[in-house]
Amino acid sequence: MKAICFYFQIHQPFRLKHYRFFDIGNDHYYYDDFADDDIITRIAQRSYMPANQMLLDMIKENGKKFKVAFSISGTALEQLEQYVPEFIDSMKELAATGCVEFLSETYAHSLSALYDPDEFVAQVKAHDEKIFQLFGQKPKVFRNTELIYDDDIASMVYAMGFKAAITADAKHVLGWRSPNFLYSSASAPKLKLLLKNGKLSDDISFRFSNPEWASYPLTADKYIHWINELPQEEQLINLFMNYDAFGELQPRESGIFEFMKALPRFAAESNIQFWTPSEVVSKFKPVAELAVPYPMSWTDEARDTSAWLGNTLQQEAVKKLYSIGERVRLCTDRRIKQDWNYLQASDHFFYMSTKHNDDGSVHSHYSPYDSPYTAFTNYMNVLSDFLTRVEEQYPASIDNEELNSLLLTIRNQEQEIEKLHREVELMRNNIVKDTTGDFPIEEPAEEEKKKPVAKKKAASAAKKAATTRKKTTAAKKK
């Protein structure tokens, strides 16, 4: 018996407006709200909403035997809540069927797994809290940004409690092996790995409506026949793709919705089932461990990270960004935290790519820039202003260890002052009660003894707090 595992990705970044060199230091709002509204509203109307209805109909018509999984970035959820709230409602309706699984990922669809482990963990936690808040599910399976994965990432993912991860079918990693099996990680053997079947996935998401494709037109019975022709021992077919393949990359007129609706009927005739990633993990056993010493992804023929980090422009931008990660995490400014999230989106670095992307990449499809050099210049102007704002709060002249020490001292002093204020207030209340006759009046000698002690404690605490603040101010000025 074979099983198909569908997983759909939904992601939208907060796009940057045209930000000039002269805006640095004067304008701290970086985003093109009009473009964000226009793009996500258009895609939702043409793709997300009708695709949701399509899946809901398929689940109902097939007795809940049709199942799928979604990975939706935190930034996409924010935009959908703001501009297309009806999509969130329709996704909740899908979730209520019990046939939809939500996967974990980084909140900002970032490259943090490669540069900042602490940020990576924090973003995954923030994303999963958002998923639980909206859809009532706690993700059990992880997928990283653009399916980026290696042995180090596997160790972090397993340490966070996930039972499985989704990644790509890179030929340089698989070699002679097939992606149509469940594997386990070499660095974390208990972490299961589901690998994308690149050919069968791209047949739907990229080649479906291409009249020059040798297999055009693609029909549901033909597609299921291909799956049936796979060797009998290859029982797992993972079909991973962007959700906007339905209605946007492959327009409604191409017949993509009718193709999808027909799949369950032909699959049932061949005893092929539809499972979620968690069901795959519970029903299949890994056939081997997979060692991935260098990061791989699902983008380009090379299946590596060169689409985001392949040239010096991209490398300079991403290193500059993550160089301040520790300081931003110390910060309590909500706007800085928000900008930090939005600036990490992998899309910003993809726009800087100088590679020839002939694979139909969804990122280049929406790139707002004329060239990668324009993308780099605009991003670095924004980043320069952002770095200045962070520097104002936590100067680069103070190392992170010293900053942590100072902040800890200030917090401790604030707690001590608050405690002493409560003690003083309690003493004042006791004195008032004593004078009203509610309680026995203490001997004057004892009362006089307590007053100087309370004053002395409060004065000492205030002096310590003042000294600490002076040290912090002096450090910032340096």
PDB file of C-alpha atoms in Angstrom, residues 165-367:
ATOM      1  CA  ALA A 165      11.494  17.088  10.061  1.00  0.00           C
ATOM      2  CA  ILE A 166      10.709  17.735   6.416  1.00  0.00           C
ATOM      3  CA  THR A 167      13.461  18.432   3.908  1.00  0.00           C
ATOM      4  CA  ALA A 168      14.527  18.132   0.268  1.00  0.00           C
ATOM      5  CA  ASP A 169      15.649  15.279  -1.993  1.00  0.00           C
ATOM      6  CA  ALA A 170      19.141  16.592  -2.786  1.00  0.00           C
ATOM      7  CA  LYS A 171      20.890  14.198  -5.174  1.00  0.00           C
ATOM      8  CA  HIS A 172      24.317  14.881  -3.680  1.00  0.00           C
ATOM      9  CA  VAL A 173      22.984  13.646  -0.328  1.00  0.00           C
ATOM     10  CA  LEU A 174      20.736  10.786  -1.421  1.00  0.00           C
ATOM     11  CA  GLY A 175      23.024   9.353  -4.087  1.00  0.00           C
ATOM     12  CA  TRP A 176      21.436   6.120  -5.353  1.00  0.00           C
ATOM     13  CA  ARG A 177      18.733   6.143  -2.681  1.00  0.00           C
ATOM     14  CA  SER A 178      15.111   7.116  -3.319  1.00  0.00           C
ATOM     15  CA  PRO A 179      13.224   9.908  -1.531  1.00  0.00           C
ATOM     16  CA  ASN A 180      10.199   7.596  -1.334  1.00  0.00           C
ATOM     17  CA  PHE A 181      11.137   6.205   2.076  1.00  0.00           C
ATOM     18  CA  LEU A 182      11.165   7.452   5.641  1.00  0.00           C
ATOM     19  CA  TYR A 183      14.702   8.162   6.895  1.00  0.00           C
ATOM     20  CA  SER A 184      16.229   9.206  10.209  1.00  0.00           C
ATOM     21  CA  SER A 185      18.893  11.777  11.036  1.00  0.00           C
ATOM     22  CA  ALA A 186      22.489  10.647  11.466  1.00  0.00           C
ATOM     23  CA  SER A 187      23.096  13.295  14.152  1.00  0.00           C
ATOM     24  CA  ALA A 188      19.788  12.667  15.982  1.00  0.00           C
ATOM     25  CA  PRO A 189      18.710   9.087  15.147  1.00  0.00           C
ATOM     26  CA  LYS A 190      15.296   9.450  16.799  1.00  0.00           C
ATOM     27  CA  LEU A 191      14.405  12.355  14.485  1.00  0.00           C
ATOM     28  CA  LYS A 192      12.576  11.033  11.404  1.00  0.00           C
ATOM     29  CA  LEU A 193      13.017  12.647   7.978  1.00  0.00           C
ATOM     30  CA  LEU A 194      10.427  13.047   5.216  1.00  0.00           C
ATOM     31  CA  LEU A 195      12.020  13.909   1.857  1.00  0.00           C
ATOM     32  CA  LYS A 196      10.303  15.773  -0.948  1.00  0.00           C
ATOM     33  CA  ASN A 197       9.784  13.908  -4.215  1.00  0.00           C
ATOM     34  CA  GLY A 198      11.020  16.776  -6.368  1.00  0.00           C
ATOM     35  CA  LYS A 199       9.900  15.501  -9.755  1.00  0.00           C
ATOM     36  CA  LEU A 200       6.327  14.603  -8.858  1.00  0.00           C
ATOM     37  CA  SER A 201       5.922  17.780  -6.780  1.00  0.00           C
ATOM     38  CA  ASP A 202       7.201  20.060  -9.531  1.00  0.00           C
ATOM     39  CA  ASP A 203       5.043  18.307 -12.121  1.00  0.00           C
ATOM     40  CA  ILE A 204       2.068  19.855 -10.327  1.00  0.00           C
ATOM     41  CA  SER A 205       3.474  23.162  -9.071  1.00  0.00           C
ATOM     42  CA  PHE A 206       5.639  24.221 -12.034  1.00  0.00           C
ATOM     43  CA  ARG A 207       4.978  22.117 -15.147  1.00  0.00           C
ATOM     44  CA  PHE A 208       1.246  21.466 -15.002  1.00  0.00           C
ATOM     45  CA  SER A 209       0.122  24.168 -17.479  1.00  0.00           C
ATOM     46  CA  ASN A 210       3.228  24.199 -19.693  1.00  0.00           C
ATOM     47  CA  PRO A 211       2.168  23.089 -23.205  1.00  0.00           C
ATOM     48  CA  GLU A 212       5.835  22.487 -24.139  1.00  0.00           C
ATOM     49  CA  TRP A 213       6.215  19.851 -21.416  1.00  0.00           C
ATOM     50  CA  ALA A 214       6.457  16.333 -22.877  1.00  0.00           C
ATOM     51  CA  SER A 215       3.810  15.004 -20.470  1.00  0.00           C
ATOM     52  CA  TYR A 216       1.317  17.827 -21.084  1.00  0.00           C
ATOM     53  CA  PRO A 217      -1.592  17.695 -20.394  1.00  0.00           C
ATOM     54  CA  LEU A 218      -1.362  16.135 -16.956  1.00  0.00           C
ATOM     55  CA  THR A 219      -4.478  14.305 -15.786  1.00  0.00           C
ATOM     56  CA  ALA A 220      -5.274  12.744 -12.423  1.00  0.00           C
ATOM     57  CA  ASP A 221      -5.399   9.171 -13.764  1.00  0.00           C
ATOM     58  CA  LYS A 222      -2.033   9.625 -15.520  1.00  0.00           C
ATOM     59  CA  TYR A 223      -0.469  11.029 -12.349  1.00  0.00           C
ATOM     60  CA  ILE A 224      -1.734   8.185 -10.140  1.00  0.00           C
ATOM     61  CA  HIS A 225      -0.503   5.731 -12.780  1.00  0.00           C
ATOM     62  CA  TRP A 226       3.014   7.181 -12.431  1.00  0.00           C
ATOM     63  CA  ILE A 227       2.862   6.628  -8.683  1.00  0.00           C
ATOM     64  CA  ASN A 228       1.655   3.066  -9.178  1.00  0.00           C
ATOM     65  CA  GLU A 229       4.584   2.369 -11.476  1.00  0.00           C
ATOM     66  CA  LEU A 230       7.096   3.162  -8.731  1.00  0.00           C
ATOM     67  CA  PRO A 231       8.781   0.070  -7.220  1.00  0.00           C
ATOM     68  CA  GLN A 232       6.505  -1.715  -4.760  1.00  0.00           C
ATOM     69  CA  GLU A 233       8.845  -1.109  -1.811  1.00  0.00           C
ATOM     70  CA  GLU A 234       8.709   2.687  -2.402  1.00  0.00           C
ATOM     71  CA  GLN A 235       5.539   3.348  -0.459  1.00  0.00           C
ATOM     72  CA  LEU A 236       5.878   7.008   0.593  1.00  0.00           C
ATOM     73  CA  ILE A 237       5.398   9.845  -1.907  1.00  0.00           C
ATOM     74  CA  ASN A 238       5.920  13.287  -0.359  1.00  0.00           C
ATOM     75  CA  LEU A 239       4.440  16.067  -2.470  1.00  0.00           C
ATOM     76  CA  PHE A 240       5.667  19.404  -1.120  1.00  0.00           C
ATOM     77  CA  MET A 241       4.853  22.699  -2.847  1.00  0.00           C
ATOM     78  CA  ASN A 242       3.869  26.335  -2.448  1.00  0.00           C
ATOM     79  CA  TYR A 243       0.146  26.756  -1.871  1.00  0.00           C
ATOM     80  CA  ASP A 244      -0.183  29.459  -4.502  1.00  0.00           C
ATOM     81  CA  ALA A 245       0.563  26.812  -7.137  1.00  0.00           C
ATOM     82  CA  PHE A 246      -3.233  26.492  -7.136  1.00  0.00           C
ATOM     83  CA  GLY A 247      -4.734  29.476  -8.928  1.00  0.00           C
ATOM     84  CA  GLU A 248      -1.651  31.719  -9.067  1.00  0.00           C
ATOM     85  CA  LEU A 249       1.377  29.879 -10.514  1.00  0.00           C
ATOM     86  CA  GLN A 250      -1.026  27.503 -12.243  1.00  0.00           C
ATOM     87  CA  PRO A 251      -4.108  29.577 -13.152  1.00  0.00           C
ATOM     88  CA  ARG A 252      -7.627  28.287 -12.582  1.00  0.00           C
ATOM     89  CA  GLU A 253      -8.108  28.096 -16.379  1.00  0.00           C
ATOM     90  CA  SER A 254      -5.416  25.394 -16.573  1.00  0.00           C
ATOM     91  CA  GLY A 255      -7.704  22.917 -14.815  1.00  0.00           C
ATOM     92  CA  ILE A 256      -5.491  22.629 -11.722  1.00  0.00           C
ATOM     93  CA  PHE A 257      -8.463  22.591  -9.323  1.00  0.00           C
ATOM     94  CA  GLU A 258     -10.280  19.874 -11.279  1.00  0.00           C
ATOM     95  CA  PHE A 259      -7.054  17.852 -11.388  1.00  0.00           C
ATOM     96  CA  MET A 260      -6.719  17.971  -7.607  1.00  0.00           C
ATOM     97  CA  LYS A 261     -10.376  17.098  -6.989  1.00  0.00           C
ATOM     98  CA  ALA A 262     -10.038  13.987  -9.176  1.00  0.00           C
ATOM     99  CA  LEU A 263      -6.915  12.643  -7.418  1.00  0.00           C
ATOM    100  CA  PRO A 264      -8.659  10.943  -4.422  1.00  0.00           C
ATOM    101  CA  ARG A 265     -10.972   8.905  -6.674  1.00  0.00           C
ATOM    102  CA  PHE A 266      -8.160   7.480  -8.794  1.00  0.00           C
ATOM    103  CA  ALA A 267      -5.972   7.016  -5.723  1.00  0.00           C
ATOM    104  CA  ALA A 268      -8.711   4.981  -3.990  1.00  0.00           C
ATOM    105  CA  GLU A 269      -9.001   2.705  -7.033  1.00  0.00           C
ATOM    106  CA  SER A 270      -5.276   1.926  -6.631  1.00  0.00           C
ATOM    107  CA  ASN A 271      -5.453   1.588  -2.816  1.00  0.00           C
ATOM    108  CA  ILE A 272      -3.314   4.719  -2.363  1.00  0.00           C
ATOM    109  CA  GLN A 273      -4.051   6.666   0.811  1.00  0.00           C
ATOM    110  CA  PHE A 274      -3.438  10.250   1.944  1.00  0.00           C
ATOM    111  CA  TRP A 275      -1.581  10.737   5.245  1.00  0.00           C
ATOM    112  CA  THR A 276      -0.344  13.694   7.251  1.00  0.00           C
ATOM    113  CA  PRO A 277       3.368  13.858   8.208  1.00  0.00           C
ATOM    114  CA  SER A 278       2.594  12.726  11.767  1.00  0.00           C
ATOM    115  CA  GLU A 279       0.712   9.699  10.434  1.00  0.00           C
ATOM    116  CA  VAL A 280       3.648   8.848   8.185  1.00  0.00           C
ATOM    117  CA  VAL A 281       5.995   8.924  11.173  1.00  0.00           C
ATOM    118  CA  SER A 282       3.708   6.705  13.241  1.00  0.00           C
ATOM    119  CA  LYS A 283       3.053   4.132  10.494  1.00  0.00           C
ATOM    120  CA  PHE A 284       6.387   3.859   8.659  1.00  0.00           C
ATOM    121  CA  LYS A 285       9.787   2.879   9.996  1.00  0.00           C
ATOM    122  CA  PRO A 286      13.009   4.562   8.823  1.00  0.00           C
ATOM    123  CA  VAL A 287      15.007   2.492   6.356  1.00  0.00           C
ATOM    124  CA  ALA A 288      18.354   4.206   7.019  1.00  0.00           C
ATOM    125  CA  GLU A 289      20.110   7.148   8.615  1.00  0.00           C
ATOM    126  CA  LEU A 290      20.830  10.168   6.437  1.00  0.00           C
ATOM    127  CA  ALA A 291      23.987  12.217   7.018  1.00  0.00           C
ATOM    128  CA  VAL A 292      23.848  15.825   5.783  1.00  0.00           C
ATOM    129  CA  PRO A 293      27.104  17.595   6.743  1.00  0.00           C
ATOM    130  CA  TYR A 294      26.339  20.711   4.659  1.00  0.00           C
ATOM    131  CA  PRO A 295      23.041  22.607   4.399  1.00  0.00           C
ATOM    132  CA  MET A 296      20.644  21.597   1.638  1.00  0.00           C
ATOM    133  CA  SER A 297      17.341  23.119   0.518  1.00  0.00           C
ATOM    134  CA  TRP A 298      14.572  22.581  -2.035  1.00  0.00           C
ATOM    135  CA  THR A 299      15.636  25.464  -4.300  1.00  0.00           C
ATOM    136  CA  ASP A 300      17.512  25.232  -7.617  1.00  0.00           C
ATOM    137  CA  GLU A 301      19.051  22.154  -9.163  1.00  0.00           C
ATOM    138  CA  ALA A 302      21.952  22.271  -6.698  1.00  0.00           C
ATOM    139  CA  ARG A 303      19.572  21.980  -3.701  1.00  0.00           C
ATOM    140  CA  ASP A 304      21.925  24.097  -1.598  1.00  0.00           C
ATOM    141  CA  THR A 305      21.745  27.529   0.082  1.00  0.00           C
ATOM    142  CA  SER A 306      23.405  29.500  -2.725  1.00  0.00           C
ATOM    143  CA  ALA A 307      20.065  31.106  -3.653  1.00  0.00           C
ATOM    144  CA  TRP A 308      20.329  33.161  -0.422  1.00  0.00           C
ATOM    145  CA  LEU A 309      24.043  33.093   0.358  1.00  0.00           C
ATOM    146  CA  GLY A 310      25.759  32.547  -2.993  1.00  0.00           C
ATOM    147  CA  ASN A 311      27.391  35.941  -3.498  1.00  0.00           C
ATOM    148  CA  THR A 312      29.245  38.527  -1.428  1.00  0.00           C
ATOM    149  CA  LEU A 313      26.271  40.893  -1.371  1.00  0.00           C
ATOM    150  CA  GLN A 314      24.067  38.321   0.339  1.00  0.00           C
ATOM    151  CA  GLN A 315      26.793  37.189   2.712  1.00  0.00           C
ATOM    152  CA  GLU A 316      27.593  40.744   3.785  1.00  0.00           C
ATOM    153  CA  ALA A 317      23.940  41.588   4.393  1.00  0.00           C
ATOM    154  CA  VAL A 318      23.085  38.474   6.408  1.00  0.00           C
ATOM    155  CA  LYS A 319      26.242  38.610   8.547  1.00  0.00           C
ATOM    156  CA  LYS A 320      25.664  42.284   9.304  1.00  0.00           C
ATOM    157  CA  LEU A 321      22.102  41.528  10.353  1.00  0.00           C
ATOM    158  CA  TYR A 322      22.887  38.633  12.686  1.00  0.00           C
ATOM    159  CA  SER A 323      25.871  40.387  14.247  1.00  0.00           C
ATOM    160  CA  ILE A 324      23.447  42.272  16.514  1.00  0.00           C
ATOM    161  CA  GLY A 325      21.176  39.359  17.428  1.00  0.00           C
ATOM    162  CA  GLU A 326      22.262  39.226  21.073  1.00  0.00           C
ATOM    163  CA  ARG A 327      21.656  42.951  21.588  1.00  0.00           C
ATOM    164  CA  VAL A 328      18.209  42.828  20.027  1.00  0.00           C
ATOM    165  CA  ARG A 329      17.211  39.976  22.331  1.00  0.00           C
ATOM    166  CA  LEU A 330      18.274  42.118  25.316  1.00  0.00           C
ATOM    167  CA  CYS A 331      16.059  44.905  24.031  1.00  0.00           C
ATOM    168  CA  THR A 332      12.509  45.477  25.288  1.00  0.00           C
ATOM    169  CA  ASP A 333      11.485  47.946  22.556  1.00  0.00           C
ATOM    170  CA  ARG A 334       8.505  46.396  20.735  1.00  0.00           C
ATOM    171  CA  ARG A 335       9.181  48.209  17.442  1.00  0.00           C
ATOM    172  CA  ILE A 336      12.798  47.094  17.339  1.00  0.00           C
ATOM    173  CA  LYS A 337      11.723  43.504  18.043  1.00  0.00           C
ATOM    174  CA  GLN A 338       9.158  43.675  15.236  1.00  0.00           C
ATOM    175  CA  ASP A 339      11.599  45.148  12.705  1.00  0.00           C
ATOM    176  CA  TRP A 340      14.176  42.535  13.703  1.00  0.00           C
ATOM    177  CA  ASN A 341      11.667  39.824  12.766  1.00  0.00           C
ATOM    178  CA  TYR A 342      10.635  41.365   9.470  1.00  0.00           C
ATOM    179  CA  LEU A 343      14.212  42.071   8.338  1.00  0.00           C
ATOM    180  CA  GLN A 344      15.160  38.408   8.776  1.00  0.00           C
ATOM    181  CA  ALA A 345      12.827  37.100   6.060  1.00  0.00           C
ATOM    182  CA  SER A 346      14.873  34.999   3.632  1.00  0.00           C
ATOM    183  CA  ASP A 347      13.176  36.743   0.693  1.00  0.00           C
ATOM    184  CA  HIS A 348      15.276  39.887   1.215  1.00  0.00           C
ATOM    185  CA  PHE A 349      18.437  37.890   0.553  1.00  0.00           C
ATOM    186  CA  PHE A 350      16.934  35.925  -2.333  1.00  0.00           C
ATOM    187  CA  TYR A 351      16.224  39.199  -4.113  1.00  0.00           C
ATOM    188  CA  MET A 352      19.994  39.835  -4.055  1.00  0.00           C
ATOM    189  CA  SER A 353      20.794  36.591  -5.884  1.00  0.00           C
ATOM    190  CA  THR A 354      22.791  36.915  -9.097  1.00  0.00           C
ATOM    191  CA  LYS A 355      22.066  33.332 -10.161  1.00  0.00           C
ATOM    192  CA  HIS A 356      19.878  32.578 -13.165  1.00  0.00           C
ATOM    193  CA  ASN A 357      16.726  31.211 -11.586  1.00  0.00           C
ATOM    194  CA  ASP A 358      15.052  29.246 -14.324  1.00  0.00           C
ATOM    195  CA  ASP A 359      13.103  26.921 -12.041  1.00  0.00           C
ATOM    196  CA  GLY A 360      10.006  29.112 -11.768  1.00  0.00           C
ATOM    197  CA  SER A 361      10.909  30.317  -8.302  1.00  0.00           C
ATOM    198  CA  VAL A 362       8.019  31.980  -6.510  1.00  0.00           C
ATOM    199  CA  HIS A 363      10.404  34.503  -4.941  1.00  0.00           C
ATOM    200  CA  SER A 364      11.632  35.983  -8.211  1.00  0.00           C
ATOM    201  CA  HIS A 365       8.015  35.989  -9.376  1.00  0.00           C
ATOM    202  CA  TYR A 366       7.263  38.607  -6.715  1.00  0.00           C
ATOM    203  CA  SER A 367      10.604  40.441  -6.494  1.00  0.00           C
TER     204      SER A 367
END
